[in-house]
Amino acid sequence: MKATAANHTQTVAGWAAMNECCKVEPFIFERRENGVDDVTIKVQYCGMCHTDLHFMKNDWGITMYPVVPGHEVTGVVTAVGANVSDFKVSDRVGVGCIVGACLDCDHCHRSEENYCEKLVLTYNGILPDGSVTYGGYSETLVVHSKFVARIPDSLPLDAAAPLLCAGITVFSPMKQHGMLRSGGSLGVVGLGGLGHIAVKFGKAFGLRVTVISTSPAKEKEAREGLKADDFIVSTDEKQMQAKAKSLDYIIDTVPAKHSLGPLLELLKFKGVLALVAAPDQPVELPSFPLIFGRRTVSGSITGSMKETQEMLDLCGEHNITCDIELVSTDGINEALARLARNDVRYRFVIDIGGDSN
């Protein structure tokens, strides 16, 4: 059983995986009382990320059970600490993948706290008091105000929830590599939770967007539903060869082992491929497509709070939300089973607040 810090006296109901069976069950636990720098949030919605499955199944060998997943959280502020000036009770807010960092290292000073060596994950992380974090599959969160984002009034809380992980995960590398400039050409590998948002960002900022998928059946939804400009079946050698050296950028969202070589051949000279998924086995990276095209492969993990707020504000301005399927708390396990089969278009969101129950 996990140790509970002395000030963790706020009883909260949630849903936890108790072992590697990949199912959750009702779980009562204690959160800390609202501190001077904290914000307490009544959770309304929580997106279901593929990372939740990885942690529940202990795919990476680091899970501490019981684990309460969830890092795509939206809700309403119910309490603020004495030192908090950016938020007030009743504000619409969100919490993403991280809830803590040292706030004193070079990364933190440069608003890159997502790369701080002492970052604390929203769940399965360890806080400075030694307690383990529990995520958004729960009715209440208590979070340092630094790691809380404001949700624009124009965005519905349910469809905005996945922006806190899926959205910022693709937005951050797109911004860092200049992919948001109008007129460029963007390839999006994989049309799931991350991929569909990358397509929406690309279209909103004036890029020519090509979806790259192993599934020919996704062409209609890519072109008609998401307004993608082109579609490539990655297992079709003729299609891949016909589109060689046609893209400025690629966002690779595929969370499974695959070769980057064929994808790199789609890039123009000095093109950039950004990896944002976390396959449980190493991807293949041949050197020739890199060195003969002066191409770059980059990695990115979530985004900073500054980037997160910028992304949310832009989504509010451009009316960008995630395509979701809302599920009740009674349907979490069924949704998890479907998520494991990639049977979702494009993100499950749990109605924690009970509006759809």
mmCIF file of C-alpha atoms in Angstrom:
data_model
loop_
_atom_site.group_PDB
_atom_site.id
_atom_site.type_symbol
_atom_site.label_atom_id
_atom_site.label_comp_id
_atom_site.label_asym_id
_atom_site.label_seq_id
_atom_site.Cartn_x
_atom_site.Cartn_y
_atom_site.Cartn_z
ATOM 1 C CA MET A 1 0.000 0.000 0.000
ATOM 2 C CA LYS A 2 1.273 3.460 -0.829
ATOM 3 C CA ALA A 3 2.287 5.801 1.951
ATOM 4 C CA THR A 4 0.020 8.810 2.562
ATOM 5 C CA ALA A 5 1.493 12.146 3.618
ATOM 6 C CA ALA A 6 0.236 13.732 6.842
ATOM 7 C CA ASN A 7 -1.737 16.500 5.096
ATOM 8 C CA HIS A 8 -3.493 14.102 2.714
ATOM 9 C CA THR A 9 -6.832 14.183 4.520
ATOM 10 C CA GLN A 10 -9.253 15.026 1.689
ATOM 11 C CA THR A 11 -11.196 11.868 0.816
ATOM 12 C CA VAL A 12 -11.711 11.425 -2.929
ATOM 13 C CA ALA A 13 -13.503 8.834 -5.033
ATOM 14 C CA GLY A 14 -11.797 7.587 -8.171
ATOM 15 C CA TRP A 15 -11.139 4.583 -10.397
ATOM 16 C CA ALA A 16 -7.872 2.645 -10.151
ATOM 17 C CA ALA A 17 -6.113 -0.305 -11.717
ATOM 18 C CA MET A 18 -4.983 -2.546 -8.881
ATOM 19 C CA ASN A 19 -2.779 -4.802 -11.002
ATOM 20 C CA GLU A 20 -1.828 -5.562 -14.626
ATOM 21 C CA CYS A 21 -5.270 -6.845 -15.619
ATOM 22 C CA CYS A 22 -5.967 -3.554 -17.429
ATOM 23 C CA LYS A 23 -9.274 -2.874 -15.708
ATOM 24 C CA VAL A 24 -10.208 -0.232 -13.179
ATOM 25 C CA GLU A 25 -12.415 -0.463 -10.130
ATOM 26 C CA PRO A 26 -13.836 2.121 -7.703
ATOM 27 C CA PHE A 27 -11.123 3.367 -5.368
ATOM 28 C CA ILE A 28 -11.306 5.692 -2.374
ATOM 29 C CA PHE A 29 -8.122 7.590 -1.498
ATOM 30 C CA GLU A 30 -6.858 10.782 0.095
ATOM 31 C CA ARG A 31 -5.561 13.919 -1.596
ATOM 32 C CA ARG A 32 -3.746 16.741 0.129
ATOM 33 C CA GLU A 33 -5.655 19.723 1.446
ATOM 34 C CA ASN A 34 -5.484 22.826 -0.727
ATOM 35 C CA GLY A 35 -2.167 24.568 -0.023
ATOM 36 C CA VAL A 36 -1.234 28.224 -0.398
ATOM 37 C CA ASP A 37 -0.026 27.668 -3.973
ATOM 38 C CA ASP A 38 -2.682 25.134 -4.921
ATOM 39 C CA VAL A 39 -5.891 25.009 -6.907
ATOM 40 C CA THR A 40 -8.574 22.451 -6.117
ATOM 41 C CA ILE A 41 -10.577 21.298 -9.133
ATOM 42 C CA LYS A 42 -13.890 19.496 -9.362
ATOM 43 C CA VAL A 43 -13.211 17.168 -12.267
ATOM 44 C CA GLN A 44 -15.879 17.214 -14.962
ATOM 45 C CA TYR A 45 -14.169 15.283 -17.761
ATOM 46 C CA CYS A 46 -11.046 13.209 -18.335
ATOM 47 C CA GLY A 47 -9.733 11.979 -21.670
ATOM 48 C CA MET A 48 -8.467 8.426 -22.057
ATOM 49 C CA CYS A 49 -4.957 8.291 -23.500
ATOM 50 C CA HIS A 50 -3.117 5.241 -24.817
ATOM 51 C CA THR A 51 -0.509 6.013 -22.149
ATOM 52 C CA ASP A 52 -3.131 5.081 -19.558
ATOM 53 C CA LEU A 53 -3.108 1.546 -20.967
ATOM 54 C CA HIS A 54 0.698 1.392 -20.915
ATOM 55 C CA PHE A 55 0.778 2.334 -17.235
ATOM 56 C CA MET A 56 -2.110 0.067 -16.294
ATOM 57 C CA LYS A 57 -0.404 -2.906 -17.967
ATOM 58 C CA ASN A 58 3.015 -1.901 -16.601
ATOM 59 C CA ASP A 59 4.412 -2.014 -20.123
ATOM 60 C CA TRP A 60 7.354 0.177 -19.113
ATOM 61 C CA GLY A 61 8.047 -1.574 -15.804
ATOM 62 C CA ILE A 62 7.530 1.536 -13.654
ATOM 63 C CA THR A 63 3.892 1.351 -12.557
ATOM 64 C CA MET A 64 3.126 1.748 -8.854
ATOM 65 C CA TYR A 65 -0.195 0.084 -8.043
ATOM 66 C CA PRO A 66 -2.878 1.071 -7.397
ATOM 67 C CA VAL A 67 -2.688 3.529 -10.289
ATOM 68 C CA VAL A 68 -5.387 6.126 -10.946
ATOM 69 C CA PRO A 69 -4.833 7.109 -14.599
ATOM 70 C CA GLY A 70 -5.838 10.260 -16.427
ATOM 71 C CA HIS A 71 -3.887 13.300 -17.634
ATOM 72 C CA GLU A 72 -6.408 15.023 -19.877
ATOM 73 C CA VAL A 73 -8.482 16.714 -17.207
ATOM 74 C CA THR A 74 -10.989 19.541 -17.356
ATOM 75 C CA GLY A 75 -13.155 20.917 -14.604
ATOM 76 C CA VAL A 76 -14.079 23.853 -12.417
ATOM 77 C CA VAL A 77 -12.075 25.502 -9.633
ATOM 78 C CA THR A 78 -13.559 25.031 -6.172
ATOM 79 C CA ALA A 79 -10.741 26.472 -4.023
ATOM 80 C CA VAL A 80 -7.566 28.525 -4.438
ATOM 81 C CA GLY A 81 -4.618 29.064 -2.103
ATOM 82 C CA ALA A 82 -3.620 32.370 -0.550
ATOM 83 C CA ASN A 83 -0.735 32.848 -3.006
ATOM 84 C CA VAL A 84 -2.820 32.130 -6.115
ATOM 85 C CA SER A 85 -3.820 35.176 -8.148
ATOM 86 C CA ASP A 86 -4.297 33.698 -11.651
ATOM 87 C CA PHE A 87 -7.404 31.648 -10.814
ATOM 88 C CA LYS A 88 -10.596 32.039 -8.834
ATOM 89 C CA VAL A 89 -13.454 29.784 -7.769
ATOM 90 C CA SER A 90 -15.693 28.757 -10.717
ATOM 91 C CA ASP A 91 -12.964 29.225 -13.367
ATOM 92 C CA ARG A 92 -12.934 26.631 -16.170
ATOM 93 C CA VAL A 93 -9.513 24.947 -16.114
ATOM 94 C CA GLY A 94 -7.502 21.974 -17.302
ATOM 95 C CA VAL A 95 -4.588 19.825 -16.143
ATOM 96 C CA GLY A 96 -2.328 17.870 -18.476
ATOM 97 C CA CYS A 97 0.548 15.435 -18.119
ATOM 98 C CA ILE A 98 2.591 17.107 -15.382
ATOM 99 C CA VAL A 99 1.745 18.553 -11.962
ATOM 100 C CA GLY A 100 5.172 19.414 -10.609
ATOM 101 C CA ALA A 101 8.771 20.426 -11.340
ATOM 102 C CA CYS A 102 11.628 21.979 -9.407
ATOM 103 C CA LEU A 103 10.849 25.467 -10.857
ATOM 104 C CA ASP A 104 14.489 26.438 -10.304
ATOM 105 C CA CYS A 105 16.571 24.706 -13.001
ATOM 106 C CA ASP A 106 17.578 26.074 -16.400
ATOM 107 C CA HIS A 107 14.695 24.262 -18.082
ATOM 108 C CA CYS A 108 12.151 25.677 -15.650
ATOM 109 C CA HIS A 109 13.564 29.204 -16.007
ATOM 110 C CA ARG A 110 13.196 28.894 -19.794
ATOM 111 C CA SER A 111 9.562 27.727 -19.506
ATOM 112 C CA GLU A 112 10.608 24.197 -20.443
ATOM 113 C CA GLU A 113 9.503 22.601 -17.192
ATOM 114 C CA ASN A 114 8.312 19.537 -19.112
ATOM 115 C CA TYR A 115 12.024 18.658 -19.462
ATOM 116 C CA CYS A 116 12.896 19.295 -15.804
ATOM 117 C CA GLU A 117 14.726 16.329 -14.289
ATOM 118 C CA LYS A 118 12.414 16.582 -11.268
ATOM 119 C CA LEU A 119 9.130 16.778 -13.168
ATOM 120 C CA VAL A 120 6.182 15.078 -11.496
ATOM 121 C CA LEU A 121 3.692 13.200 -13.657
ATOM 122 C CA THR A 122 -0.011 13.746 -13.066
ATOM 123 C CA TYR A 123 -0.300 10.091 -12.120
ATOM 124 C CA ASN A 124 2.297 7.512 -11.112
ATOM 125 C CA GLY A 125 4.609 10.368 -10.156
ATOM 126 C CA ILE A 126 6.204 11.133 -6.813
ATOM 127 C CA LEU A 127 5.624 14.481 -5.096
ATOM 128 C CA PRO A 128 8.254 16.155 -2.882
ATOM 129 C CA ASP A 129 6.427 14.875 0.229
ATOM 130 C CA GLY A 130 6.972 11.315 -0.996
ATOM 131 C CA SER A 131 3.358 10.652 -1.920
ATOM 132 C CA VAL A 132 2.400 9.146 -5.257
ATOM 133 C CA THR A 133 0.195 11.131 -7.616
ATOM 134 C CA TYR A 134 -3.248 9.983 -8.672
ATOM 135 C CA GLY A 135 -4.723 11.208 -11.941
ATOM 136 C CA GLY A 136 -7.953 12.435 -13.425
ATOM 137 C CA TYR A 137 -10.012 9.252 -13.230
ATOM 138 C CA SER A 138 -11.262 10.835 -10.009
ATOM 139 C CA GLU A 139 -13.718 13.426 -8.766
ATOM 140 C CA THR A 140 -11.218 15.973 -7.415
ATOM 141 C CA LEU A 141 -7.683 17.169 -8.176
ATOM 142 C CA VAL A 142 -5.411 19.376 -6.087
ATOM 143 C CA VAL A 143 -2.648 20.899 -8.196
ATOM 144 C CA HIS A 144 0.000 23.602 -7.868
ATOM 145 C CA SER A 145 -1.384 26.596 -9.762
ATOM 146 C CA LYS A 146 1.677 26.679 -12.044
ATOM 147 C CA PHE A 147 0.416 23.483 -13.695
ATOM 148 C CA VAL A 148 -3.159 24.578 -14.269
ATOM 149 C CA ALA A 149 -4.319 26.009 -17.604
ATOM 150 C CA ARG A 150 -7.329 28.168 -18.341
ATOM 151 C CA ILE A 151 -9.898 26.758 -20.780
ATOM 152 C CA PRO A 152 -11.332 29.434 -23.126
ATOM 153 C CA ASP A 153 -15.065 29.958 -22.726
ATOM 154 C CA SER A 154 -15.601 29.072 -26.389
ATOM 155 C CA LEU A 155 -14.366 25.496 -25.895
ATOM 156 C CA PRO A 156 -16.636 22.807 -24.412
ATOM 157 C CA LEU A 157 -14.958 21.119 -21.469
ATOM 158 C CA ASP A 158 -15.535 17.595 -22.789
ATOM 159 C CA ALA A 159 -14.070 18.070 -26.286
ATOM 160 C CA ALA A 160 -11.273 20.255 -24.878
ATOM 161 C CA ALA A 161 -10.025 17.622 -22.419
ATOM 162 C CA PRO A 162 -7.823 15.662 -24.880
ATOM 163 C CA LEU A 163 -6.101 18.887 -25.887
ATOM 164 C CA LEU A 164 -4.276 18.692 -22.537
ATOM 165 C CA CYS A 165 -2.265 15.693 -23.793
ATOM 166 C CA ALA A 166 -3.006 14.815 -27.420
ATOM 167 C CA GLY A 167 -3.262 18.464 -28.422
ATOM 168 C CA ILE A 168 -0.156 19.812 -26.728
ATOM 169 C CA THR A 169 1.878 16.726 -27.664
ATOM 170 C CA VAL A 170 1.560 17.557 -31.357
ATOM 171 C CA PHE A 171 1.393 21.357 -30.988
ATOM 172 C CA SER A 172 4.729 21.691 -29.176
ATOM 173 C CA PRO A 173 6.964 20.133 -31.891
ATOM 174 C CA MET A 174 4.930 21.849 -34.602
ATOM 175 C CA LYS A 175 5.724 25.180 -32.990
ATOM 176 C CA GLN A 176 9.359 24.367 -32.211
ATOM 177 C CA HIS A 177 10.091 23.327 -35.807
ATOM 178 C CA GLY A 178 8.184 26.124 -37.510
ATOM 179 C CA MET A 179 5.454 23.841 -38.802
ATOM 180 C CA LEU A 180 2.685 26.335 -38.070
ATOM 181 C CA ARG A 181 3.689 28.683 -40.868
ATOM 182 C CA SER A 182 1.172 28.875 -43.697
ATOM 183 C CA GLY A 183 2.189 27.390 -47.033
ATOM 184 C CA GLY A 184 4.190 24.396 -45.846
ATOM 185 C CA SER A 185 3.387 20.735 -46.376
ATOM 186 C CA LEU A 186 2.763 18.453 -43.415
ATOM 187 C CA GLY A 187 2.521 14.675 -43.251
ATOM 188 C CA VAL A 188 0.671 13.119 -40.304
ATOM 189 C CA VAL A 189 1.449 9.453 -39.649
ATOM 190 C CA GLY A 190 -1.395 7.677 -37.885
ATOM 191 C CA LEU A 191 -4.964 8.895 -37.678
ATOM 192 C CA GLY A 192 -5.837 8.447 -34.029
ATOM 193 C CA GLY A 193 -6.158 10.720 -31.020
ATOM 194 C CA LEU A 194 -2.933 12.623 -31.712
ATOM 195 C CA GLY A 195 -3.064 12.376 -35.482
ATOM 196 C CA HIS A 196 -6.516 13.854 -35.969
ATOM 197 C CA ILE A 197 -5.581 16.901 -33.887
ATOM 198 C CA ALA A 198 -2.339 17.346 -35.862
ATOM 199 C CA VAL A 199 -4.447 17.394 -39.038
ATOM 200 C CA LYS A 200 -6.756 20.014 -37.530
ATOM 201 C CA PHE A 201 -3.814 22.191 -36.462
ATOM 202 C CA GLY A 202 -2.219 21.895 -39.883
ATOM 203 C CA LYS A 203 -5.407 22.885 -41.700
ATOM 204 C CA ALA A 204 -6.120 25.755 -39.299
ATOM 205 C CA PHE A 205 -2.688 27.281 -39.908
ATOM 206 C CA GLY A 206 -2.727 26.970 -43.679
ATOM 207 C CA LEU A 207 -0.590 23.891 -44.349
ATOM 208 C CA ARG A 208 -1.181 21.313 -47.033
ATOM 209 C CA VAL A 209 -1.848 18.193 -44.966
ATOM 210 C CA THR A 210 -1.247 14.596 -46.038
ATOM 211 C CA VAL A 211 -2.415 11.724 -43.855
ATOM 212 C CA ILE A 212 -0.158 8.645 -43.942
ATOM 213 C CA SER A 213 -1.742 5.417 -42.763
ATOM 214 C CA THR A 214 -1.504 1.641 -43.113
ATOM 215 C CA SER A 215 -5.289 1.508 -43.462
ATOM 216 C CA PRO A 216 -6.861 2.398 -46.822
ATOM 217 C CA ALA A 217 -10.228 2.476 -45.055
ATOM 218 C CA LYS A 218 -9.250 5.711 -43.310
ATOM 219 C CA GLU A 219 -8.955 7.717 -46.519
ATOM 220 C CA LYS A 220 -12.590 8.769 -46.579
ATOM 221 C CA GLU A 221 -12.598 10.031 -42.992
ATOM 222 C CA ALA A 222 -9.265 11.787 -43.535
ATOM 223 C CA ARG A 223 -10.400 13.608 -46.656
ATOM 224 C CA GLU A 224 -14.068 14.188 -45.895
ATOM 225 C CA GLY A 225 -14.160 14.354 -42.114
ATOM 226 C CA LEU A 226 -10.891 16.164 -41.451
ATOM 227 C CA LYS A 227 -10.418 17.884 -44.815
ATOM 228 C CA ALA A 228 -6.951 16.415 -45.398
ATOM 229 C CA ASP A 229 -5.518 17.397 -48.786
ATOM 230 C CA ASP A 230 -3.966 14.028 -49.577
ATOM 231 C CA PHE A 231 -3.753 10.467 -48.311
ATOM 232 C CA ILE A 232 -0.994 7.882 -48.634
ATOM 233 C CA VAL A 233 -1.238 4.186 -47.809
ATOM 234 C CA SER A 234 2.181 3.597 -46.282
ATOM 235 C CA THR A 235 2.237 -0.085 -47.264
ATOM 236 C CA ASP A 236 1.700 0.787 -50.937
ATOM 237 C CA GLU A 237 5.191 1.173 -52.432
ATOM 238 C CA LYS A 238 3.909 2.894 -55.576
ATOM 239 C CA GLN A 239 2.055 5.522 -53.582
ATOM 240 C CA MET A 240 5.064 6.101 -51.332
ATOM 241 C CA GLN A 241 7.426 6.456 -54.285
ATOM 242 C CA ALA A 242 5.050 8.825 -56.076
ATOM 243 C CA LYS A 243 5.093 11.158 -53.040
ATOM 244 C CA ALA A 244 8.856 11.026 -52.415
ATOM 245 C CA LYS A 245 10.405 14.356 -51.398
ATOM 246 C CA SER A 246 7.002 16.043 -51.238
ATOM 247 C CA LEU A 247 6.739 17.036 -47.563
ATOM 248 C CA ASP A 248 8.416 19.716 -45.454
ATOM 249 C CA TYR A 249 7.448 18.131 -42.128
ATOM 250 C CA ILE A 250 6.133 14.890 -40.689
ATOM 251 C CA ILE A 251 4.487 14.293 -37.313
ATOM 252 C CA ASP A 252 4.723 10.579 -36.432
ATOM 253 C CA THR A 253 2.050 9.566 -33.908
ATOM 254 C CA VAL A 254 2.271 5.766 -34.246
ATOM 255 C CA PRO A 255 2.784 4.063 -30.834
ATOM 256 C CA ALA A 256 4.081 0.795 -32.307
ATOM 257 C CA LYS A 257 7.398 -0.389 -33.728
ATOM 258 C CA HIS A 258 7.909 0.666 -37.346
ATOM 259 C CA SER A 259 10.646 1.826 -39.706
ATOM 260 C CA LEU A 260 11.272 5.545 -40.168
ATOM 261 C CA GLY A 261 13.158 4.937 -43.431
ATOM 262 C CA PRO A 262 10.179 5.002 -45.817
ATOM 263 C CA LEU A 263 8.759 8.035 -44.030
ATOM 264 C CA LEU A 264 12.029 9.949 -44.302
ATOM 265 C CA GLU A 265 11.998 9.388 -48.065
ATOM 266 C CA LEU A 266 8.788 11.458 -48.182
ATOM 267 C CA LEU A 267 10.624 14.504 -46.816
ATOM 268 C CA LYS A 268 12.189 17.211 -48.896
ATOM 269 C CA PHE A 269 15.807 18.274 -48.455
ATOM 270 C CA LYS A 270 16.327 19.394 -44.812
ATOM 271 C CA GLY A 271 12.875 18.119 -43.874
ATOM 272 C CA VAL A 272 11.971 17.352 -40.254
ATOM 273 C CA LEU A 273 10.280 14.269 -38.799
ATOM 274 C CA ALA A 274 9.032 14.677 -35.223
ATOM 275 C CA LEU A 275 8.346 11.575 -33.137
ATOM 276 C CA VAL A 276 5.663 12.101 -30.495
ATOM 277 C CA ALA A 277 4.569 8.543 -29.662
ATOM 278 C CA ALA A 278 6.267 6.061 -27.336
ATOM 279 C CA PRO A 279 6.434 2.572 -28.897
ATOM 280 C CA ASP A 280 7.297 -0.193 -26.459
ATOM 281 C CA GLN A 281 10.026 -1.368 -28.872
ATOM 282 C CA PRO A 282 12.673 0.722 -30.670
ATOM 283 C CA VAL A 283 11.785 2.137 -34.077
ATOM 284 C CA GLU A 284 14.065 1.437 -37.047
ATOM 285 C CA LEU A 285 16.164 4.395 -38.200
ATOM 286 C CA PRO A 286 18.275 3.741 -41.321
ATOM 287 C CA SER A 287 21.030 6.277 -41.898
ATOM 288 C CA PHE A 288 20.905 6.723 -45.687
ATOM 289 C CA PRO A 289 17.608 8.639 -45.887
ATOM 290 C CA LEU A 290 18.983 10.947 -43.185
ATOM 291 C CA ILE A 291 22.428 11.714 -44.552
ATOM 292 C CA PHE A 292 21.488 11.939 -48.227
ATOM 293 C CA GLY A 293 18.686 14.394 -47.571
ATOM 294 C CA ARG A 294 20.131 16.299 -44.613
ATOM 295 C CA ARG A 295 16.937 15.402 -42.840
ATOM 296 C CA THR A 296 16.278 15.606 -39.118
ATOM 297 C CA VAL A 297 14.510 13.236 -36.730
ATOM 298 C CA SER A 298 13.380 14.916 -33.538
ATOM 299 C CA GLY A 299 11.555 13.800 -30.410
ATOM 300 C CA SER A 300 9.128 15.681 -28.213
ATOM 301 C CA ILE A 301 7.279 14.993 -24.980
ATOM 302 C CA THR A 302 4.137 16.971 -24.097
ATOM 303 C CA GLY A 303 4.736 20.749 -23.801
ATOM 304 C CA SER A 304 5.389 23.515 -21.315
ATOM 305 C CA MET A 305 2.595 25.310 -19.495
ATOM 306 C CA LYS A 306 3.317 28.416 -21.571
ATOM 307 C CA GLU A 307 2.894 26.409 -24.775
ATOM 308 C CA THR A 308 -0.188 24.682 -23.371
ATOM 309 C CA GLN A 309 -1.945 27.952 -22.646
ATOM 310 C CA GLU A 310 -0.937 29.326 -26.049
ATOM 311 C CA MET A 311 -2.345 26.215 -27.717
ATOM 312 C CA LEU A 312 -5.624 26.408 -25.804
ATOM 313 C CA ASP A 313 -6.046 30.085 -26.647
ATOM 314 C CA LEU A 314 -5.414 29.365 -30.337
ATOM 315 C CA CYS A 315 -7.902 26.505 -30.216
ATOM 316 C CA GLY A 316 -10.422 28.916 -28.741
ATOM 317 C CA GLU A 317 -9.792 31.413 -31.533
ATOM 318 C CA HIS A 318 -9.976 28.811 -34.311
ATOM 319 C CA ASN A 319 -12.678 26.631 -32.726
ATOM 320 C CA ILE A 320 -10.438 23.555 -32.654
ATOM 321 C CA THR A 321 -11.609 20.695 -30.460
ATOM 322 C CA CYS A 322 -11.108 16.944 -30.386
ATOM 323 C CA ASP A 323 -13.571 14.500 -31.917
ATOM 324 C CA ILE A 324 -14.684 12.496 -28.900
ATOM 325 C CA GLU A 325 -16.896 9.679 -27.707
ATOM 326 C CA LEU A 326 -18.274 10.398 -24.251
ATOM 327 C CA VAL A 327 -18.462 7.490 -21.798
ATOM 328 C CA SER A 328 -19.930 7.196 -18.319
ATOM 329 C CA THR A 329 -17.876 6.063 -15.340
ATOM 330 C CA ASP A 330 -19.673 2.711 -15.573
ATOM 331 C CA GLY A 331 -18.310 2.317 -19.099
ATOM 332 C CA ILE A 332 -14.611 2.943 -18.411
ATOM 333 C CA ASN A 333 -13.529 -0.686 -18.699
ATOM 334 C CA GLU A 334 -15.432 -1.243 -21.924
ATOM 335 C CA ALA A 335 -13.818 1.889 -23.344
ATOM 336 C CA LEU A 336 -10.378 0.702 -22.229
ATOM 337 C CA ALA A 337 -10.911 -2.592 -24.062
ATOM 338 C CA ARG A 338 -11.943 -0.732 -27.192
ATOM 339 C CA LEU A 339 -9.009 1.648 -26.845
ATOM 340 C CA ALA A 340 -6.653 -1.331 -26.761
ATOM 341 C CA ARG A 341 -8.143 -2.372 -30.123
ATOM 342 C CA ASN A 342 -7.900 1.199 -31.465
ATOM 343 C CA ASP A 343 -11.679 1.146 -31.776
ATOM 344 C CA VAL A 344 -12.358 4.825 -31.149
ATOM 345 C CA ARG A 345 -12.818 7.939 -33.283
ATOM 346 C CA TYR A 346 -10.826 9.634 -31.976
ATOM 347 C CA ARG A 347 -10.738 9.976 -28.207
ATOM 348 C CA PHE A 348 -12.759 8.551 -25.345
ATOM 349 C CA VAL A 349 -13.618 11.117 -22.680
ATOM 350 C CA ILE A 350 -15.010 10.038 -19.307
ATOM 351 C CA ASP A 351 -17.921 12.068 -17.981
ATOM 352 C CA ILE A 352 -16.609 12.204 -14.426
ATOM 353 C CA GLY A 353 -19.138 14.840 -13.405
ATOM 354 C CA GLY A 354 -22.010 12.582 -14.421
ATOM 355 C CA ASP A 355 -23.748 14.727 -17.014
ATOM 356 C CA SER A 356 -24.176 11.744 -19.353
ATOM 357 C CA ASN A 357 -24.785 9.083 -16.694
#
